[in-house]
Amino acid sequence: MSPVFPMLTVLSMFYYMCLRRRARTATRGEMNSRRAIESNTRALPINVEIVQYAKEVLDFSSHYGSENSMSYTMWNLAGIPNVYPSSGDFTQTAVFRTYGTWWDHCPSAQLPFKRTPPTFCSQDYVELAFEEPVYPTAVHILETYHPGAVVRILACSANPYSQNPPAEVRWEILWSEPPTKVNGPQARQFTPCIKQINFPTNLIRLEVNSSLLDYYTELDAVVLHGVKERPVISLKSSMIDMNDIDEDEDEEKYGCGMDTINKQFSIVTLREWPTNGYFDKLPYELIQLILSHLTVPDLCRLAQTCKLLYQHCCDPLQYIHLSLQPYWARINDTSLEYLQSRCTLIQWLNLSWTGNRGAISVSGFSRFLKVCGSELVRLELSCGHFLNETCLEVITEMCPNLQDLNLSSCDKIPPPAFNHIAKVGSLKRLILYRTKVEQTALLSILNFCSELQHLSLGSCVMIEDYDLVASMMGAKCKKLRSLDLWRCKNITESGIAELASGCQLLEELDLGWCPTLQSSTGCFTNLARKLPNLQKLFLTANRSVCDTDIEELAANCMHLRQLDILGTRMVSPASLRKLLESCKDLSLLDVSFCSQIDNRVVLELNANFPNVFIKKSFTQ
């Protein structure tokens, strides 16, 4: 037989394997749009496409607006566009709380968790429900100001309007890319090429990263295109994509391998090898150092190679700092159970965004902390909607060394549950942004947690008397370095005076959108004189801030780095020049909607002080 024939046979088998792989992928509905174009595929049969706007905003991690209004809130994403195609800063849009990297350079900034996979860069999210479940064919995002923040679009198998919740909730990533810098703040319709999925959905999640933006991104509406019947992909392929041969490619890129992690956690039967190769010759500490650079899924995979590496990968020293937030869609009670034996020495734990829609139960969370909570110092639980009073009670009982607790946007926790936090006298950082903490519980916390250095009470709408709260801070929290009172509705000059007198170590103070503070009472000049260590001061949307306040800051707060006086009508260019000349470390100055500061003044100040980012927002 000619030697050509075996080669042809191998090539035929290779081509057959490619077609099988493509057919298998197509039947699962996992072929992305890029490959569909390359292979000249066509959906059969043709369905009538349904176009729908979001019916409801179900969940989100943060927003710029108030809990009691519609301005700049995530709820503006429901329904038809309010602003698009106009560009500019409009209150009718959805705006997240932060932008840029300014928040990473504040006294309240936290150290990042190691081992975060490079594919995960999300900072905020919003989940949208639509009327009809469809197989998505396109997602249009209408961005009206500083676009480019969206980094992931996901679809969920659960129907939020169904009376029967599914036994298993699946999330599939339709599209994912790193954050990009978009030239210009103008409005655009963002329509990325999305991956096909094998289930209908009416629950879409957007994840954003605003670190490259010069200002807040503003979203107006989201449009979901889809068909009711599942598309069937034809196999008229003119090109074979070599990436289709890799069975694990989509899992690696989109799921970070977490679909199989629960199985990998439980594997104890290993292959028998005569030796462990060169690893037998390496010191234990060196192998530990090498493995410390692996992500959690990679550790689970490596544990299956040999007994030596299994021992290393299960060593509790590898899990001193553990962030499960990148894998929020896959983490459940089973995951926590398998991790228990590895996390007996854990000190930092990030469970933010995890456990929702029944994935983590109260009993599962409690069992994990009872085994792994004794050494815990930092616990991140942002947007953990499974949390209830029992969970907080377990935290306070099982985590005696806890210093850092983040309950940001845990808006399902009942108000009485916060009383348990007062038992953790070692707390140094407490984040209660967008929670239902009430005044009685907060006063108890302040009374017993005198070591507090960082406290966030932004958008806590159930506190009746912030003056009393500020007085307690001044009396009990002498070590306070950062305080977030964003959108506090009732603090007055009396509370500010008590705060400034008692908390003179303050370096960061957010009084944005606090309408009861008036410059005429001398509250801002008092702050400037009593708090010389201030590095960040936000007086956002306080129209009474005047030249006297700015000049006092220039004279007393020489270390000031960030100042937000958006919306004031009383500050002149002359006082800003004094501030910029005096505060050499100033890096951010927001003068948006300041009526005396026009674009000509901003250009002049930028030319004379090039190291300062001077922001002037606009509306068209």
Coordinates of C-alpha atoms in Angstrom, one line a residue:
M1 CA 0.0 0.0 0.0
S2 CA 1.2 3.4 -0.9
P3 CA 2.5 5.5 2.2
V4 CA 0.1 8.2 1.0
F5 CA -3.0 6.2 2.1
P6 CA -2.2 6.0 5.8
M7 CA -1.6 9.8 5.8
L8 CA -5.0 10.3 4.1
T9 CA -6.6 8.1 6.6
V10 CA -5.2 10.1 9.5
L11 CA -6.3 13.3 7.9
S12 CA -9.8 11.9 7.3
M13 CA -10.0 10.9 10.9
F14 CA -8.7 14.3 12.0
Y15 CA -11.3 16.0 9.8
Y16 CA -14.1 13.7 11.2
M17 CA -13.0 14.5 14.8
C18 CA -13.2 18.3 14.0
L19 CA -16.7 17.9 12.6
R20 CA -17.8 15.9 15.7
R21 CA -16.3 18.5 18.0
R22 CA -18.1 21.3 16.1
A23 CA -21.4 19.4 16.0
R24 CA -21.1 18.7 19.8
T25 CA -20.4 22.3 20.4
A26 CA -23.3 23.4 18.2
T27 CA -25.8 21.1 19.9
R28 CA -24.8 22.6 23.2
G29 CA -25.3 26.1 21.8
E30 CA -21.8 27.2 22.9
M31 CA -20.5 28.3 19.5
N32 CA -19.6 32.0 19.8
S33 CA -20.3 34.6 17.1
R34 CA -16.7 34.9 16.0
R35 CA -16.5 31.2 15.1
A36 CA -19.9 31.3 13.5
I37 CA -18.7 34.0 11.1
E38 CA -15.5 32.2 10.3
S39 CA -17.2 28.9 9.6
N40 CA -20.0 30.5 7.5
T41 CA -22.6 28.9 9.7
R42 CA -26.4 29.6 9.4
A43 CA -29.1 29.2 12.0
L44 CA -32.0 26.8 11.0
P45 CA -34.9 27.2 11.2
I46 CA -35.4 30.9 11.1
N47 CA -37.4 32.3 14.1
V48 CA -39.1 35.6 14.5
E49 CA -36.7 37.7 16.6
I50 CA -38.1 39.3 19.8
V51 CA -36.8 42.7 20.9
Q52 CA -37.4 43.7 24.5
Y53 CA -36.2 46.3 27.0
A54 CA -35.5 45.3 30.6
K55 CA -38.7 45.0 32.6
E56 CA -37.2 45.2 36.0
V57 CA -33.9 45.7 37.8
L58 CA -33.5 42.8 40.2
D59 CA -30.1 43.4 41.9
F60 CA -27.0 45.6 41.8
S61 CA -23.8 46.2 43.7
S62 CA -23.9 50.0 44.0
H63 CA -25.3 53.1 42.5
Y64 CA -24.6 56.8 42.7
G65 CA -28.2 57.7 43.5
S66 CA -30.3 57.6 46.6
E67 CA -32.4 54.7 47.8
N68 CA -35.4 57.0 47.9
S69 CA -35.3 58.6 44.4
M70 CA -34.7 57.7 40.8
S71 CA -31.9 60.1 40.0
Y72 CA -28.7 58.3 39.0
T73 CA -30.0 55.0 40.2
M74 CA -29.8 51.5 38.7
W75 CA -33.6 51.5 38.5
N76 CA -33.3 53.8 35.5
L77 CA -32.2 50.8 33.4
A78 CA -35.7 49.4 33.3
G79 CA -37.8 50.3 30.3
I80 CA -37.2 52.4 27.2
P81 CA -34.4 54.9 26.9
N82 CA -34.7 58.2 28.8
V83 CA -31.7 60.0 27.3
Y84 CA -30.2 58.1 24.3
P85 CA -29.0 59.2 21.8
S86 CA -28.1 62.4 23.7
S87 CA -24.7 62.6 25.4
G88 CA -23.9 64.1 28.8
D89 CA -24.5 63.9 32.5
F90 CA -28.2 63.2 33.0
T91 CA -30.0 62.2 36.3
Q92 CA -32.3 59.8 34.4
T93 CA -29.5 57.3 33.8
A94 CA -28.0 54.5 35.8
V95 CA -24.7 55.4 37.4
F96 CA -22.4 53.2 39.6
R97 CA -20.8 54.6 42.7
T98 CA -17.1 54.8 41.6
Y99 CA -14.9 55.5 38.6
G100 CA -11.2 55.6 37.8
T101 CA -8.5 54.6 40.3
W102 CA -9.1 57.4 42.8
W103 CA -10.7 55.0 45.3
D104 CA -7.6 52.8 45.3
H105 CA -5.5 55.7 46.5
C106 CA -7.6 56.7 49.6
P107 CA -6.8 55.9 53.2
S108 CA -9.8 53.5 53.2
A109 CA -8.5 51.5 50.2
Q110 CA -7.9 47.8 50.9
L111 CA -5.2 45.5 49.7
P112 CA -6.3 43.2 46.9
F113 CA -6.6 39.5 47.2
K114 CA -3.9 37.5 45.5
R115 CA -4.6 34.7 43.1
T116 CA -7.4 36.6 41.4
P117 CA -7.5 35.2 37.8
P118 CA -6.6 37.7 35.1
T119 CA -9.9 37.1 33.3
F120 CA -11.8 38.5 36.3
C121 CA -11.8 42.3 36.5
S122 CA -15.4 43.1 37.4
Q123 CA -16.0 45.8 40.1
D124 CA -19.8 46.2 40.0
Y125 CA -22.8 44.5 38.5
V126 CA -26.5 44.9 37.7
E127 CA -29.0 42.2 37.0
L128 CA -32.0 42.8 34.7
A129 CA -35.2 40.8 34.2
F130 CA -37.0 40.7 30.8
E131 CA -40.6 39.7 30.1
E132 CA -40.0 36.8 27.7
P133 CA -37.3 34.1 28.0
V134 CA -35.4 33.9 24.7
Y135 CA -32.3 32.4 23.2
P136 CA -30.2 35.6 22.9
T137 CA -29.0 36.7 19.5
A138 CA -27.8 40.2 20.5
V139 CA -27.6 42.5 23.5
H140 CA -27.5 46.3 23.0
I141 CA -26.3 48.5 25.8
L142 CA -27.1 52.2 25.4
E143 CA -24.3 54.2 27.0
T144 CA -24.8 57.9 27.2
Y145 CA -21.7 59.2 29.1
H146 CA -18.2 57.9 29.3
P147 CA -18.8 54.5 27.8
G148 CA -16.5 51.5 28.0
A149 CA -17.0 50.2 31.5
V150 CA -18.9 47.0 30.6
V151 CA -16.6 44.0 30.7
R152 CA -18.9 41.0 31.0
I153 CA -22.5 40.0 29.9
L154 CA -24.0 36.9 31.5
A155 CA -27.3 35.0 31.0
C156 CA -29.0 33.0 33.7
S157 CA -31.1 29.8 33.3
A158 CA -33.5 30.8 36.1
N159 CA -36.7 32.6 35.2
P160 CA -37.2 35.3 37.9
Y161 CA -41.0 35.2 37.2
S162 CA -41.4 31.5 37.5
Q163 CA -43.3 30.1 40.4
N164 CA -41.1 27.0 40.5
P165 CA -37.4 27.8 41.1
P166 CA -35.1 25.4 39.3
A167 CA -33.1 22.8 41.1
E168 CA -29.9 24.1 39.5
V169 CA -29.1 27.7 38.4
R170 CA -26.7 28.1 35.6
W171 CA -24.9 31.2 34.4
E172 CA -23.3 31.4 31.0
I173 CA -21.0 34.3 29.9
L174 CA -22.3 35.7 26.6
W175 CA -19.3 38.0 26.2
S176 CA -16.2 39.0 28.2
E177 CA -13.3 41.4 27.5
P178 CA -10.9 43.4 29.6
P179 CA -11.7 47.1 30.2
T180 CA -10.9 49.4 27.3
K181 CA -10.3 53.1 27.1
V182 CA -12.9 54.7 24.8
N183 CA -11.9 58.0 23.2
G184 CA -14.4 60.6 24.2
P185 CA -17.4 60.6 26.5
Q186 CA -20.1 60.6 23.8
A187 CA -23.1 58.3 23.7
R188 CA -22.9 55.0 21.9
Q189 CA -24.8 51.8 21.4
F190 CA -22.6 48.9 22.5
T191 CA -23.4 45.6 20.7
P192 CA -20.7 43.0 21.3
C193 CA -20.7 39.7 19.5
I194 CA -22.2 37.2 22.0
K195 CA -22.0 33.5 22.4
Q196 CA -24.9 31.2 21.8
I197 CA -26.3 29.3 24.7
N198 CA -28.4 26.2 25.0
F199 CA -31.2 27.6 27.3
P200 CA -33.6 30.4 27.0
T201 CA -33.1 33.3 29.4
N202 CA -34.8 36.5 30.6
L203 CA -32.2 37.3 33.2
I204 CA -29.2 39.3 32.0
R205 CA -26.3 40.5 34.2
L206 CA -23.9 43.2 33.2
E207 CA -20.5 43.5 35.0
V208 CA -18.5 46.6 34.8
N209 CA -15.0 47.9 35.5
S210 CA -14.7 51.7 35.6
S211 CA -11.0 51.9 36.4
L212 CA -10.0 53.4 33.0
L213 CA -12.7 56.0 32.9
D214 CA -12.2 59.7 33.4
Y215 CA -15.7 60.0 35.0
Y216 CA -18.8 58.1 36.0
T217 CA -20.2 55.9 33.2
E218 CA -23.9 56.4 32.6
L219 CA -26.2 53.7 31.1
D220 CA -29.6 54.4 29.8
A221 CA -31.2 51.1 28.7
V222 CA -30.5 47.5 27.7
V223 CA -32.1 45.8 24.7
L224 CA -32.3 42.0 24.5
H225 CA -32.8 40.4 21.1
G226 CA -33.6 36.7 20.9
V227 CA -35.8 33.9 19.5
K228 CA -38.2 31.6 21.2
E229 CA -37.0 28.4 19.5
R230 CA -33.5 27.1 20.0
P231 CA -31.4 27.8 16.9
V232 CA -29.8 24.8 15.2
I233 CA -26.4 25.5 13.7
S234 CA -25.8 24.1 10.3
L235 CA -22.4 22.4 9.6
K236 CA -21.7 23.9 6.2
S237 CA -18.2 24.7 7.3
S238 CA -15.6 26.2 5.0
M239 CA -13.0 26.5 7.8
I240 CA -12.1 24.5 10.8
D241 CA -11.1 26.6 13.8
M242 CA -8.2 24.9 15.6
N243 CA -9.5 26.3 18.9
D244 CA -12.5 24.1 18.6
I245 CA -10.3 21.0 19.2
D246 CA -9.6 22.2 22.8
E247 CA -12.4 20.7 24.9
D248 CA -11.6 23.0 27.8
E249 CA -11.1 26.3 26.0
D250 CA -14.5 27.8 26.8
E251 CA -14.4 26.5 30.3
E252 CA -11.0 28.1 30.9
K253 CA -11.9 31.4 29.4
Y254 CA -15.4 31.9 30.7
G255 CA -15.9 29.6 33.7
C256 CA -12.4 29.6 35.2
G257 CA -12.9 25.8 35.4
M258 CA -15.3 26.0 38.3
D259 CA -17.8 23.6 36.8
T260 CA -15.5 20.8 37.8
I261 CA -14.0 22.2 40.9
N262 CA -16.5 20.6 43.2
K263 CA -15.6 17.2 41.8
Q264 CA -11.9 18.1 42.0
F265 CA -12.1 19.1 45.6
S266 CA -13.4 15.6 46.6
I267 CA -10.9 13.5 44.5
V268 CA -8.7 11.4 46.8
T269 CA -7.8 8.6 44.5
L270 CA -4.6 9.4 42.7
R271 CA -2.6 7.7 40.1
E272 CA 0.3 5.5 41.3
W273 CA 3.6 6.8 40.0
P274 CA 7.0 5.3 41.0
T275 CA 8.4 8.8 41.8
N276 CA 7.2 12.4 41.9
G277 CA 9.9 13.5 39.3
Y278 CA 12.1 16.4 40.2
F279 CA 9.6 17.7 42.8
D280 CA 11.1 15.1 45.2
K281 CA 14.3 17.0 45.2
L282 CA 12.8 20.5 45.9
P283 CA 12.4 21.8 49.4
Y284 CA 8.9 21.8 50.7
E285 CA 8.9 25.6 51.2
L286 CA 10.0 26.2 47.6
I287 CA 7.2 24.1 46.2
Q288 CA 4.8 26.0 48.4
L289 CA 6.1 29.3 47.0
I290 CA 5.7 28.1 43.4
L291 CA 2.1 27.0 44.1
S292 CA 1.2 30.3 45.7
H293 CA 1.0 31.8 42.3
L294 CA -1.7 29.5 41.0
T295 CA -5.4 30.3 41.0
V296 CA -7.8 28.1 43.0
P297 CA -9.0 26.0 40.0
D298 CA -5.3 25.4 39.0
L299 CA -4.6 24.2 42.5
C300 CA -7.5 21.8 42.2
R301 CA -6.2 20.4 38.9
L302 CA -2.6 20.1 40.0
A303 CA -3.8 18.2 43.1
Q304 CA -4.8 15.3 40.8
T305 CA -1.3 14.7 39.3
C306 CA 0.5 12.9 42.1
K307 CA 0.4 12.4 45.9
L308 CA 3.2 14.9 46.6
L309 CA 1.5 17.7 44.8
Y310 CA -1.9 16.7 46.3
Q311 CA -0.3 17.1 49.7
H312 CA 1.0 20.6 48.7
C313 CA -2.2 21.7 47.1
C314 CA -4.3 20.7 50.1
D315 CA -2.0 22.4 52.6
P316 CA -3.9 25.0 54.6
L317 CA -1.0 27.4 54.2
Q318 CA -2.1 27.7 50.5
Y319 CA -5.4 29.1 51.7
I320 CA -4.4 31.8 54.1
H321 CA -6.0 34.4 51.7
L322 CA -8.9 33.0 49.6
S323 CA -11.1 35.0 47.2
L324 CA -14.1 33.1 45.8
Q325 CA -15.7 36.2 44.3
P326 CA -14.3 35.5 40.8
Y327 CA -16.2 32.2 40.9
W328 CA -19.4 33.5 42.4
A329 CA -21.6 31.7 39.8
R330 CA -20.3 28.3 40.8
I331 CA -19.9 28.5 44.5
N332 CA -22.4 26.6 46.6
D333 CA -22.7 24.6 49.9
T334 CA -20.8 21.7 48.3
S335 CA -17.9 24.0 47.4
L336 CA -17.6 25.3 51.0
E337 CA -17.9 21.7 52.4
Y338 CA -15.0 20.5 50.2
L339 CA -12.9 23.6 51.1
Q340 CA -13.3 23.2 54.9
S341 CA -10.3 20.9 55.5
R342 CA -8.1 23.3 53.5
C343 CA -9.2 26.5 55.1
T344 CA -8.5 25.8 58.8
L345 CA -5.9 28.6 58.9
I346 CA -7.7 31.0 56.6
Q347 CA -7.3 34.7 57.6
W348 CA -8.8 36.6 54.6
L349 CA -11.9 35.3 53.0
N350 CA -13.9 36.9 50.1
L351 CA -17.4 35.6 49.5
S352 CA -18.7 38.7 47.9
W353 CA -21.4 38.2 45.2
T354 CA -21.7 34.5 46.1
G355 CA -24.5 32.3 47.4
N356 CA -27.5 34.1 45.9
R357 CA -30.6 32.3 44.6
G358 CA -30.2 29.5 47.1
A359 CA -26.6 28.5 46.2
I360 CA -25.4 28.9 49.7
S361 CA -27.6 28.1 52.6
V362 CA -27.5 29.5 56.1
S363 CA -26.6 26.1 57.5
G364 CA -23.8 25.6 54.8
F365 CA -22.3 29.0 55.6
S366 CA -22.5 28.4 59.4
R367 CA -20.8 25.0 59.1
F368 CA -18.0 26.5 57.2
L369 CA -17.3 29.3 59.7
K370 CA -17.5 26.9 62.6
V371 CA -14.6 25.0 61.2
C372 CA -12.7 27.9 59.5
G373 CA -13.6 31.1 61.4
S374 CA -11.2 31.0 64.4
E375 CA -8.3 32.7 62.6
L376 CA -10.4 34.9 60.3
V377 CA -9.3 38.6 60.2
R378 CA -11.0 39.8 57.1
L379 CA -14.4 38.8 55.8
E380 CA -15.9 40.2 52.5
L381 CA -19.6 39.5 52.1
S382 CA -20.7 42.2 49.7
C383 CA -24.1 41.5 48.1
G384 CA -24.5 38.3 50.0
H385 CA -28.3 38.1 49.9
F386 CA -28.4 34.7 51.7
L387 CA -27.2 36.4 54.9
N388 CA -29.6 36.7 57.8
E389 CA -29.5 37.2 61.6
T390 CA -28.3 33.6 62.2
C391 CA -25.3 34.2 59.9
L392 CA -24.3 37.4 61.7
E393 CA -24.6 35.7 65.0
V394 CA -22.4 32.8 63.8
I395 CA -19.8 35.4 62.5
T396 CA -19.6 37.1 65.9
E397 CA -19.3 33.8 67.7
M398 CA -16.9 31.9 65.5
C399 CA -14.6 34.8 64.4
P400 CA -13.1 36.2 67.6
N401 CA -10.2 37.8 65.7
L402 CA -12.2 39.5 63.0
Q403 CA -11.0 43.0 62.2
D404 CA -12.5 43.7 58.8
L405 CA -16.2 43.1 57.9
N406 CA -17.8 44.1 54.6
L407 CA -21.6 43.9 54.3
S408 CA -21.9 46.3 51.5
S409 CA -25.3 46.1 49.7
C410 CA -26.5 43.2 51.9
D411 CA -29.9 44.8 51.9
K412 CA -31.7 41.6 52.9
I413 CA -30.3 41.4 56.4
P414 CA -33.1 42.4 58.9
P415 CA -32.4 45.5 61.0
P416 CA -32.2 43.6 64.4
A417 CA -29.4 41.4 63.1
F418 CA -26.9 44.2 63.2
N419 CA -26.9 44.2 67.0
H420 CA -24.7 41.1 66.9
I421 CA -21.8 43.1 65.4
A422 CA -21.3 45.0 68.6
K423 CA -19.9 41.7 70.1
V424 CA -16.8 42.0 67.8
G425 CA -14.8 44.5 69.8
S426 CA -11.7 43.9 67.6
L427 CA -13.3 45.4 64.5
K428 CA -11.2 48.0 62.7
R429 CA -13.1 48.3 59.5
L430 CA -16.9 48.0 59.0
I431 CA -18.7 48.6 55.7
L432 CA -22.5 49.0 56.0
Y433 CA -23.1 50.8 52.7
R434 CA -26.8 50.3 51.5
T435 CA -27.8 48.1 54.5
K436 CA -30.8 48.4 56.8
V437 CA -28.8 49.1 59.9
E438 CA -30.9 51.1 62.4
Q439 CA -29.8 53.7 64.9
T440 CA -30.0 51.6 68.1
A441 CA -27.8 48.8 66.6
L442 CA -25.3 51.4 65.2
L443 CA -24.9 53.2 68.5
S444 CA -24.3 49.9 70.2
I445 CA -21.6 49.0 67.6
L446 CA -19.9 52.4 68.1
N447 CA -20.0 52.0 71.8
F448 CA -18.3 48.6 71.9
C449 CA -16.1 48.7 68.8
S450 CA -13.8 51.5 69.9
E451 CA -10.9 50.2 67.7
L452 CA -12.8 51.2 64.5
Q453 CA -10.6 53.0 61.9
H454 CA -12.7 52.8 58.8
L455 CA -16.5 53.1 58.8
S456 CA -18.9 53.3 55.8
L457 CA -22.5 54.3 56.4
G458 CA -23.3 55.5 52.9
S459 CA -26.9 55.3 51.9
C460 CA -28.0 53.9 55.2
V461 CA -31.5 55.4 55.1
M462 CA -32.9 53.9 58.4
I463 CA -30.8 56.0 60.7
E464 CA -33.0 58.7 62.2
D465 CA -30.5 61.0 63.9
Y466 CA -27.0 61.3 62.4
D467 CA -26.1 64.0 64.9
L468 CA -26.4 61.5 67.7
V469 CA -24.4 59.0 65.7
A470 CA -21.7 61.6 65.0
S471 CA -21.6 62.5 68.7
M472 CA -21.1 58.8 69.6
M473 CA -18.3 58.5 67.1
G474 CA -16.6 61.6 68.5
A475 CA -16.8 60.2 72.0
K476 CA -15.9 56.5 71.3
C477 CA -14.1 56.1 68.0
K478 CA -11.0 58.2 68.5
K479 CA -9.0 56.1 66.0
L480 CA -11.3 56.7 63.1
R481 CA -9.4 57.5 59.9
S482 CA -12.1 57.3 57.2
L483 CA -15.8 57.9 57.4
D484 CA -18.4 57.6 54.6
L485 CA -21.6 59.5 55.2
W486 CA -22.7 59.6 51.6
R487 CA -26.3 60.7 51.2
C488 CA -26.8 61.1 54.9
K489 CA -30.0 63.1 55.1
N490 CA -30.1 64.7 58.5
I491 CA -26.6 65.5 59.9
T492 CA -26.2 69.1 60.9
E493 CA -23.4 71.4 62.0
S494 CA -23.8 70.1 65.5
G495 CA -22.9 66.6 64.5
I496 CA -20.0 67.8 62.4
A497 CA -18.6 69.8 65.3
E498 CA -18.8 66.7 67.6
L499 CA -17.2 64.6 64.9
A500 CA -14.3 67.0 64.2
S501 CA -13.5 67.5 67.9
G502 CA -13.4 63.8 68.7
C503 CA -12.0 62.2 65.6
Q504 CA -9.0 64.3 64.8
L505 CA -7.2 61.5 63.0
L506 CA -9.7 61.5 60.2
E507 CA -8.0 61.4 56.8
E508 CA -11.0 60.7 54.6
L509 CA -14.5 62.1 54.9
D510 CA -17.4 61.8 52.4
L511 CA -20.3 64.2 53.0
G512 CA -21.6 64.0 49.5
W513 CA -25.3 64.8 49.0
C514 CA -25.8 65.7 52.7
P515 CA -28.4 68.5 52.1
T516 CA -28.7 69.6 55.8
L517 CA -25.2 71.0 55.9
Q518 CA -24.9 74.7 55.3
S519 CA -21.6 76.6 54.9
S520 CA -23.1 79.6 56.7
T521 CA -23.0 77.7 60.0
G522 CA -19.3 77.4 59.8
C523 CA -19.3 73.6 59.7
F524 CA -16.9 73.3 56.8
T525 CA -14.4 75.8 58.1
N526 CA -14.6 74.0 61.4
L527 CA -13.7 70.7 59.6
A528 CA -10.7 72.3 57.9
R529 CA -9.3 73.7 61.2
K530 CA -9.9 70.6 63.3
L531 CA -8.8 67.9 60.7
P532 CA -5.4 68.9 59.3
N533 CA -4.7 65.3 58.2
L534 CA -7.5 65.2 55.6
Q535 CA -6.5 63.6 52.3
K536 CA -10.0 63.2 50.8
L537 CA -13.0 65.4 51.3
F538 CA -16.2 65.0 49.3
L539 CA -18.8 67.8 49.6
T540 CA -20.6 66.7 46.5
A541 CA -23.8 68.6 45.5
N542 CA -23.6 71.0 48.4
R543 CA -24.4 74.3 46.8
S544 CA -23.4 76.4 49.8
V545 CA -19.7 75.6 49.7
C546 CA -18.0 79.0 49.3
D547 CA -14.6 80.7 48.9
T548 CA -14.1 80.9 52.6
D549 CA -14.3 77.1 52.9
I550 CA -11.8 76.6 50.1
E551 CA -9.4 79.1 51.6
E552 CA -9.6 77.4 55.0
L553 CA -8.8 74.0 53.3
A554 CA -5.8 75.6 51.6
A555 CA -4.5 77.0 54.8
N556 CA -5.0 74.0 57.1
C557 CA -5.3 70.8 55.0
M558 CA -1.9 70.7 53.3
H559 CA -2.1 66.9 52.6
L560 CA -5.4 67.1 50.7
R561 CA -5.4 64.8 47.6
Q562 CA -9.0 64.6 46.6
L563 CA -11.7 67.3 46.7
D564 CA -15.2 67.1 45.3
I565 CA -17.3 70.3 45.3
L566 CA -19.6 69.4 42.4
G567 CA -22.6 71.7 42.1
T568 CA -21.5 74.7 44.2
R569 CA -22.3 78.2 43.0
M570 CA -20.2 80.1 45.4
V571 CA -16.6 79.1 44.6
S572 CA -14.5 81.4 42.4
P573 CA -11.4 80.6 40.3
A574 CA -9.3 82.7 42.6
S575 CA -9.9 80.5 45.7
L576 CA -9.2 77.4 43.6
R577 CA -5.9 78.8 42.6
K578 CA -5.0 79.3 46.2
L579 CA -6.0 75.7 47.0
L580 CA -3.9 74.3 44.1
E581 CA -0.9 76.4 45.1
S582 CA -1.1 75.3 48.7
C583 CA -2.1 71.6 48.4
K584 CA 0.9 70.2 46.5
D585 CA -0.4 66.6 46.7
L586 CA -3.8 67.3 45.2
S587 CA -4.6 64.9 42.4
L588 CA -8.4 65.1 42.0
L589 CA -10.6 68.2 41.9
D590 CA -14.2 67.8 40.7
V591 CA -15.8 71.2 39.9
S592 CA -18.6 69.8 37.7
F593 CA -21.6 72.1 37.5
C594 CA -19.8 74.8 39.5
S595 CA -21.4 77.9 37.9
Q596 CA -18.4 80.2 38.3
I597 CA -15.9 77.6 36.9
D598 CA -16.3 77.5 33.1
N599 CA -14.3 75.5 30.6
R600 CA -11.9 78.4 30.0
V601 CA -11.0 78.4 33.7
V602 CA -10.6 74.7 33.8
L603 CA -8.2 74.8 30.8
E604 CA -6.2 77.5 32.5
L605 CA -5.9 75.6 35.7
N606 CA -5.0 72.4 33.9
A607 CA -2.2 74.3 32.1
N608 CA -0.8 75.7 35.4
F609 CA -1.3 72.6 37.5
P610 CA -0.8 69.6 35.1
N611 CA -0.5 67.0 37.9
V612 CA -4.1 67.6 39.0
F613 CA -7.1 65.9 37.3
I614 CA -9.7 68.7 37.2
K615 CA -13.1 67.4 36.2
K616 CA -15.8 69.5 34.6
S617 CA -18.9 67.6 33.7
F618 CA -21.4 68.8 31.1
T619 CA -24.9 68.2 29.9
Q620 CA -26.0 68.7 26.3

